[in-house]
Tab-separated table of C-alpha atoms in Angstrom:
chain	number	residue	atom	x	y	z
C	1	UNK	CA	-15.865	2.230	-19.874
C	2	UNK	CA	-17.024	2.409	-16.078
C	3	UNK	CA	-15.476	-0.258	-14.451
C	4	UNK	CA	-16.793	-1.792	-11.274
C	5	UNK	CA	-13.283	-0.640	-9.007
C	6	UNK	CA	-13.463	-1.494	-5.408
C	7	UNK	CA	-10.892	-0.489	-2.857
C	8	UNK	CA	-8.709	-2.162	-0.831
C	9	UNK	CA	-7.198	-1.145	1.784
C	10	UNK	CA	-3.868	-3.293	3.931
C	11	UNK	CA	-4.661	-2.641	7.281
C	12	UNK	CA	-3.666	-6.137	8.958
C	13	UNK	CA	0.585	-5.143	9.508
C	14	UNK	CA	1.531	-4.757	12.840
C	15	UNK	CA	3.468	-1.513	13.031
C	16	UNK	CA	6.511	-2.705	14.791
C	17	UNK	CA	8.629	0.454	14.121
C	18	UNK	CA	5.284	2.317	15.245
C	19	UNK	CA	5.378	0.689	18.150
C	20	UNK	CA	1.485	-0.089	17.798
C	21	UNK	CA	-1.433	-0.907	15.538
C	22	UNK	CA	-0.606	2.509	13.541
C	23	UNK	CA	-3.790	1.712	11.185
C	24	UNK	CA	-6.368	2.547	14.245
C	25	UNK	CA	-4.529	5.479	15.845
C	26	UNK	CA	-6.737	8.271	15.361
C	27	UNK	CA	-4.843	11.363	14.585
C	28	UNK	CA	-4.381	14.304	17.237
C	29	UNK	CA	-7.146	17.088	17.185
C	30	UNK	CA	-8.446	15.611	13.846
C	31	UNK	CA	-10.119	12.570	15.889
C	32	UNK	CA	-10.270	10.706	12.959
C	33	UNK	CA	-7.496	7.396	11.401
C	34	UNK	CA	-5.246	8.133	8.350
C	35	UNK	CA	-7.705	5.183	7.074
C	36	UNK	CA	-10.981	7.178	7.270
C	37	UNK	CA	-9.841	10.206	5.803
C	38	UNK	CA	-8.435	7.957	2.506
C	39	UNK	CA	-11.562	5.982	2.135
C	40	UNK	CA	-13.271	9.335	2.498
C	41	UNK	CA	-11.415	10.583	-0.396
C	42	UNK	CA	-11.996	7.407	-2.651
C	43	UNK	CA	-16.103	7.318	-2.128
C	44	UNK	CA	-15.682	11.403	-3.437
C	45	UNK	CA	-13.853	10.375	-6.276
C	46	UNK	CA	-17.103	7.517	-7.153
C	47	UNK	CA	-15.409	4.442	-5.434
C	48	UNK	CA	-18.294	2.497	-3.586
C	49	UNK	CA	-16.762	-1.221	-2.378
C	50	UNK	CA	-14.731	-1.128	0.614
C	51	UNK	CA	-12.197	-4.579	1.212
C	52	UNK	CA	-10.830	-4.160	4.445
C	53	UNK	CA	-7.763	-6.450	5.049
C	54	UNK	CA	-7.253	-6.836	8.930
C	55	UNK	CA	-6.490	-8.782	11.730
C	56	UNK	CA	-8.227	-10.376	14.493
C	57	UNK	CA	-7.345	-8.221	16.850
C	58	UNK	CA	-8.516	-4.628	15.369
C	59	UNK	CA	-11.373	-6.048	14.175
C	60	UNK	CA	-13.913	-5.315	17.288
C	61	UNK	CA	-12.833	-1.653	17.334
C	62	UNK	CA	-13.519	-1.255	13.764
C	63	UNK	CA	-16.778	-2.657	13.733
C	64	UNK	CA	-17.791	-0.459	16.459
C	65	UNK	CA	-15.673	2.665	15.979
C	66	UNK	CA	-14.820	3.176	11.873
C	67	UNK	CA	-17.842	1.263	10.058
C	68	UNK	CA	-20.716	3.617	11.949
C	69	UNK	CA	-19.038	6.716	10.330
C	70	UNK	CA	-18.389	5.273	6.702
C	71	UNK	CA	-21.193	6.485	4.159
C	72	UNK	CA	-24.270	4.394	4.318
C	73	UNK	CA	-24.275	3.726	0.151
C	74	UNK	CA	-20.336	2.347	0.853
C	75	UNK	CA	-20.789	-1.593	0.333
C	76	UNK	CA	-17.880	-2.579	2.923
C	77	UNK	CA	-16.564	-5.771	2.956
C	78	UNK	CA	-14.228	-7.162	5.723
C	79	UNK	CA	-11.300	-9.679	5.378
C	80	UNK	CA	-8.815	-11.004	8.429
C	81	UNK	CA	-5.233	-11.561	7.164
C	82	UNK	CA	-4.657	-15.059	9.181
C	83	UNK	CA	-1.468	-16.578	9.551
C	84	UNK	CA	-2.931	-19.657	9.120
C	85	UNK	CA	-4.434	-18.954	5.565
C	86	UNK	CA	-2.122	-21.160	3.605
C	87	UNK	CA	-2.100	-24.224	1.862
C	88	UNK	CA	-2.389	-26.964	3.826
C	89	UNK	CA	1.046	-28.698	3.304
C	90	UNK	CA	1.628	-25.666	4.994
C	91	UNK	CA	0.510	-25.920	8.122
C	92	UNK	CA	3.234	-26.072	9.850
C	93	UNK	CA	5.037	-23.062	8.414
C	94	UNK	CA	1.720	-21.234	9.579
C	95	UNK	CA	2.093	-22.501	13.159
C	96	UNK	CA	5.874	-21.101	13.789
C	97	UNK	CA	5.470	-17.551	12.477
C	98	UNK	CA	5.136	-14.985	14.266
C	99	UNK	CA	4.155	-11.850	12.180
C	100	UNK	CA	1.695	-11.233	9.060
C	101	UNK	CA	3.245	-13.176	5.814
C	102	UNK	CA	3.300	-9.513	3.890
C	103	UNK	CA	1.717	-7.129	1.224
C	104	UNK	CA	1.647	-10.246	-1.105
C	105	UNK	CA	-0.520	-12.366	1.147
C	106	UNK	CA	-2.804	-9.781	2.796
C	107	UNK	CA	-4.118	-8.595	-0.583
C	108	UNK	CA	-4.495	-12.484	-1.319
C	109	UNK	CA	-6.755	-12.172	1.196
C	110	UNK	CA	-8.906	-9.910	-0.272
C	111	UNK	CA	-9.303	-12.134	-4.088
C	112	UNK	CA	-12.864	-13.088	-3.355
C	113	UNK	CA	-13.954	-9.867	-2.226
C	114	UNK	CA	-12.587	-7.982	-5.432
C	115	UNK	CA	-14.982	-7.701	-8.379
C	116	UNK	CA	-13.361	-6.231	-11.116
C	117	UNK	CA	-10.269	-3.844	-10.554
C	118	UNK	CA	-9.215	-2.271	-7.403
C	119	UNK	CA	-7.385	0.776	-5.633
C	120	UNK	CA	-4.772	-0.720	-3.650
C	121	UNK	CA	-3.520	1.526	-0.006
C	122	UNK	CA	-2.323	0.842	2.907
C	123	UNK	CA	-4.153	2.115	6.233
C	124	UNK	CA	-1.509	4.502	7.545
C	125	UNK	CA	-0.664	6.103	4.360
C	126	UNK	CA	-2.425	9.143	2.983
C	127	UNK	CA	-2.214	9.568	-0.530
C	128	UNK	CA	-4.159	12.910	-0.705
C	129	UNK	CA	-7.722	13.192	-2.711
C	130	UNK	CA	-6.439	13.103	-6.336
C	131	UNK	CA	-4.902	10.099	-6.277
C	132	UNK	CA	-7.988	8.214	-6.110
C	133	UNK	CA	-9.639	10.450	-9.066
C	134	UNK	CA	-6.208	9.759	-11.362
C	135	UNK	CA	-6.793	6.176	-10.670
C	136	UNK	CA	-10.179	6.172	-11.208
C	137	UNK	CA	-9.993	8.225	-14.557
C	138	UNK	CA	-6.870	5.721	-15.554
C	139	UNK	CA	-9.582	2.759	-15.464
C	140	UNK	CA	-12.034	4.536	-17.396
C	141	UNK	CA	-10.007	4.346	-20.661
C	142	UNK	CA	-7.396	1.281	-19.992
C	143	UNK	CA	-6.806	-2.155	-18.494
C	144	UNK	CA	-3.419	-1.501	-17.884
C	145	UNK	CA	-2.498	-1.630	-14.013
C	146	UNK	CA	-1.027	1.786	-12.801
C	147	UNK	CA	0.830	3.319	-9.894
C	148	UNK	CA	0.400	6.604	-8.413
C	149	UNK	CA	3.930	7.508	-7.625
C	150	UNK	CA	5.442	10.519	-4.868
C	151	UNK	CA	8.592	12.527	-5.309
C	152	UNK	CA	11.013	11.611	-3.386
C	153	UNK	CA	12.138	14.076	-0.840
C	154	UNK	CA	8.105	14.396	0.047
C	155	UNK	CA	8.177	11.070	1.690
C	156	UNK	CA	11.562	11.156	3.883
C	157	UNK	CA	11.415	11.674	7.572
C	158	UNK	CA	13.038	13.716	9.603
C	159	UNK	CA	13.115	10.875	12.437
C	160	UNK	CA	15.566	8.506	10.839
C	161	UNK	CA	16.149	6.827	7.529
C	162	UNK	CA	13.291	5.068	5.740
C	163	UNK	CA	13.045	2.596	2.888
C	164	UNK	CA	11.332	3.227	-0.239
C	165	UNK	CA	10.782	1.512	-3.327
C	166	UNK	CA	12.415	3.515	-6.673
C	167	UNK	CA	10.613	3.549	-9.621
C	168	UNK	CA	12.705	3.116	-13.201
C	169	UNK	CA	10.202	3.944	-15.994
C	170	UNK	CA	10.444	3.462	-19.676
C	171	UNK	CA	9.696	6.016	-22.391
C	172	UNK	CA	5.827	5.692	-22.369
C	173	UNK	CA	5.534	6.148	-18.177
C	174	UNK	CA	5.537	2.758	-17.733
C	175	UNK	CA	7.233	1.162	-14.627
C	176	UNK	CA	10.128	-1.148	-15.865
C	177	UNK	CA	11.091	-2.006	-11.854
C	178	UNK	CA	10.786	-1.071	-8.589
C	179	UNK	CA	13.979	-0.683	-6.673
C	180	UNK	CA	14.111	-1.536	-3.116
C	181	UNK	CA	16.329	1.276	-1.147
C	182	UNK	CA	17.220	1.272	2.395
C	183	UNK	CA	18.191	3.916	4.900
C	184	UNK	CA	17.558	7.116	2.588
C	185	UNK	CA	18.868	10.439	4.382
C	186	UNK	CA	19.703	13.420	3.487
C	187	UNK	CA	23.677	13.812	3.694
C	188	UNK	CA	25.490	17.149	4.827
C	189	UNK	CA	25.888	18.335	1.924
C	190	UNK	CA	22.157	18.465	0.840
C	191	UNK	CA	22.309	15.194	-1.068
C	192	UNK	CA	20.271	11.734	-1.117
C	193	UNK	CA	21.979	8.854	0.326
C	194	UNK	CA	20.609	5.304	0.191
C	195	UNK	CA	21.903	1.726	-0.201
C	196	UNK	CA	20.827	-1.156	-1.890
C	197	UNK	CA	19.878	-4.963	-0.534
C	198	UNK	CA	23.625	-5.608	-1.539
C	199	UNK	CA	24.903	-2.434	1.155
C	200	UNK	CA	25.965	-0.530	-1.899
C	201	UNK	CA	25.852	2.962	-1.504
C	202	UNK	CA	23.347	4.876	-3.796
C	203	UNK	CA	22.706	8.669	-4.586
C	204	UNK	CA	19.542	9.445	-5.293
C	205	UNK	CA	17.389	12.479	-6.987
C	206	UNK	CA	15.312	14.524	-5.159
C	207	UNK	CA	12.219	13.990	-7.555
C	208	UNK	CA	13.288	10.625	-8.245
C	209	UNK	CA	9.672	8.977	-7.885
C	210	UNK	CA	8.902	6.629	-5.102
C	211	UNK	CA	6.179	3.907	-4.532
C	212	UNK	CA	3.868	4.358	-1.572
C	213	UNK	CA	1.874	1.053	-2.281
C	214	UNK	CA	-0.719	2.786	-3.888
C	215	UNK	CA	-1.536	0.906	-7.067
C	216	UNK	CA	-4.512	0.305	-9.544
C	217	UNK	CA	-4.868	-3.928	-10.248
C	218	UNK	CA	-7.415	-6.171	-11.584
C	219	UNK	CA	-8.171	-9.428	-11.380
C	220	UNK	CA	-5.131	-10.837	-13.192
C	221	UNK	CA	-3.143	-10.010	-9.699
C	222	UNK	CA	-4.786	-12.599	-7.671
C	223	UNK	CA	-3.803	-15.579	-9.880
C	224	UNK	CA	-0.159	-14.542	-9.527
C	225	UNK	CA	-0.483	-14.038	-5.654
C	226	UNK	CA	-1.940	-17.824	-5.807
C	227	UNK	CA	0.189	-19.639	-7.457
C	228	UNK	CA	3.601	-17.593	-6.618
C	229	UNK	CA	2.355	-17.249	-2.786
C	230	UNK	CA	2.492	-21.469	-2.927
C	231	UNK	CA	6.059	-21.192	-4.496
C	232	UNK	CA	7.787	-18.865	-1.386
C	233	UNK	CA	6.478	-21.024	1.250
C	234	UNK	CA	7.927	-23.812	-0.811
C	235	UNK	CA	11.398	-22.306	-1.372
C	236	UNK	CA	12.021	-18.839	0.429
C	237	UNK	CA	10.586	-19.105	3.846
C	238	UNK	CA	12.169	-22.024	5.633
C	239	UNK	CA	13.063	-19.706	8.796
C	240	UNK	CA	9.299	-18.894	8.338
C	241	UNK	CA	10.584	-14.995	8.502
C	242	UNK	CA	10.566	-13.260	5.111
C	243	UNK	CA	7.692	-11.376	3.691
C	244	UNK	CA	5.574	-12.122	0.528
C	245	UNK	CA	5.857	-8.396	-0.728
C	246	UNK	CA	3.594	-7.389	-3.059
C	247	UNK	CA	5.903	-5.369	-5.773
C	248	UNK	CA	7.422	-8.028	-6.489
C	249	UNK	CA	4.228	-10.081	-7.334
C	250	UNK	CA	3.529	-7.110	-10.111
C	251	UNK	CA	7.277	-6.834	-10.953
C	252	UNK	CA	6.648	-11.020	-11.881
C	253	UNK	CA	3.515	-9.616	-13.740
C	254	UNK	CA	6.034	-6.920	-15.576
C	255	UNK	CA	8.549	-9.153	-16.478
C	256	UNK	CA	6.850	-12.142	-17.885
C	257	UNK	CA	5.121	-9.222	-20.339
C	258	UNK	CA	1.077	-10.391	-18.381
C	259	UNK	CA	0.592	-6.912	-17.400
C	260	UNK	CA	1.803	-3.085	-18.165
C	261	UNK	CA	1.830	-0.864	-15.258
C	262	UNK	CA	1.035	3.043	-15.992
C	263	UNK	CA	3.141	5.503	-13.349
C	264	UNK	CA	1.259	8.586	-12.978
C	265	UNK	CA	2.912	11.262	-11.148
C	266	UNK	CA	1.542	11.813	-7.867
C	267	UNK	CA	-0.581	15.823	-7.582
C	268	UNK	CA	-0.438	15.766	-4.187
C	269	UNK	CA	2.331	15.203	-1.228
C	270	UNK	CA	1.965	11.988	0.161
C	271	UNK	CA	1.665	11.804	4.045
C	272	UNK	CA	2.894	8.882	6.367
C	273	UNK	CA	4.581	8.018	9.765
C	274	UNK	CA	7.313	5.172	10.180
C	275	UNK	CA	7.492	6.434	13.874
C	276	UNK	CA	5.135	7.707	16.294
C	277	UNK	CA	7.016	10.791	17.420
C	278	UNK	CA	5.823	11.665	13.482
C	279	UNK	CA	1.892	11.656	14.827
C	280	UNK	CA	1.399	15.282	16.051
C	281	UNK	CA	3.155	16.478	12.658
C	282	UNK	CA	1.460	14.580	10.097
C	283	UNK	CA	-2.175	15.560	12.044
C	284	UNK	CA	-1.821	18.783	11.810
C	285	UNK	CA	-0.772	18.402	7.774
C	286	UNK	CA	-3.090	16.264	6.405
C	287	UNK	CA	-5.879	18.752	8.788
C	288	UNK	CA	-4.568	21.826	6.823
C	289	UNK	CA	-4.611	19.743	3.431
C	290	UNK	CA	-8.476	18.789	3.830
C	291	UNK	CA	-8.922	21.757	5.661
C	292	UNK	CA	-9.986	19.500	8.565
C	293	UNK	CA	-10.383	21.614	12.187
C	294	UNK	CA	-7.524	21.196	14.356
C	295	UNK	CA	-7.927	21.315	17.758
């Protein structure tokens, strides 16, 4: 089985923490994005349909500055997350918000573009070069969705806390839930500290495996986005300031038994920047992890 597997890549958030359009910031004495090194690594491991989910306003300075370097045998296809792409009863939620509607909606975006199954990132994540392959190979002998999924204390910063999303697994690798955490630091006393969307306190295990929205779909996702996307305007976003997240469009897909998602364990750290004081760091990482030249 050699599926047709396109990949997608989130690039339309805003960055607010970042203070900036993080996707586009090229990375110090690499000279390159987080995004072009990823979809560098996906076309080795055989991937050749680009979605690119972005907004209006990076879209100039990717044409001119990220599609001239991409392989010329990568079929790229670009899609703008609008605020305004809702249903029309809509409208009017669309016209008083202020930021992108979420993970959910921008890979909504992208359900025309999609073929067959797809690699799911986000631009300013890097997932390091085997992720793509254990996706890729996953697809060769299964239809289940899957999840490449980081330890832990590899994705924590030493610039504040950061939220992550816990993964419980059954017996057979299989994601059960995802489990939003807030705020995880490391305490005095060497230990993982976190709380939970209620403020309860939760310890955490180092290798306790995190997701770093990097996940392995087919077409069966887009019909949930759809319909449940229709449902939160309806009854969740009133103040027209929640997000559509996407985990828990495949937790949905989990729990009403329409999908099983396969959690492989991720071979390589993961690399990423909540903050921008994190930009010289991570550069000269993912450089000595792709052996990149860094000036």
């Amino acid at each position: 089985m050699n599926p047709h597997i396109s990949l997608v890549v989130l690039a339309g958030g805003l960055g607010s923490r970042f203070g900036g359009a993080k996707q586009i910031a090229p990375l110090p004495g690499v000279n390159r994005t987080i995004m072009e090194l990823s979809i560098e690594d996906a076309y080795n491991a055989g991937i050749r349909h680009l979605v690119l989910v972005i907004n209006a306003a990076v879209r100039a300075y990717i044409e001119q500055e990220i599609l001239p370097k991409l392989p010329e045998d990568l079929e790229v296809t670009l899609v703008e997350q609008r605020l305004e792409d809702v249903p029309a009863e809509y409208a009017q939620s669309a016209a008083e918000r202020q930021k992108p509607w979420g993970t959910g909606h921008a890979l909504l975006c992208a359900k025309e573009a999609v073929v067959d199954k797809a690699i799911v990132i986000t631009a300013d994540d890097y997932y390091g070069s085997q992720a793509y392959k254990q996706l890729v190979q996953h697809f060769k002998h299964s239809d289940n969705w899957a999840c490449v999924a980081y330890p832990l204390q590899q994705t924590l910063s030493e610039q504040g806390g950061v939220n992550r999303g816990i993964c419980a697994l059954n017996e057979h690798q299989q994601l059960v839930r995802v489990d939003e955490v807030l705020n995880i630091q490391y305490q005095d006393d060497g230990s993982l500290l976190g709380f939970d969307d209620k403020g309860q306190a939760r310890t955490l295990a180092l290798n306790a495996l995190a997701s770093m929205t990097c996940w392995g779909i087919d077409k069966r996702l887009f019909t949930i986005l759809a319909e449940n996307f229709a449902h939160f305007l309806g009854h969740h976003d009133k103040g027209c300031a929640k997000e559509y997240y996407l985990p828990d469009q495949i937790q949905y897909g989990i729990d009403r038994h329409l999908t099983v998602v396969d959690v492989y364990t991720a071979q390589q750290a993961w690399m990423g920047m909540t903050y921008k004081d994190e930009l010289p760091l991570l550069a000269r990482n993912i450089a000595a992890l792709k052996g990149l030249s860094h000036k």
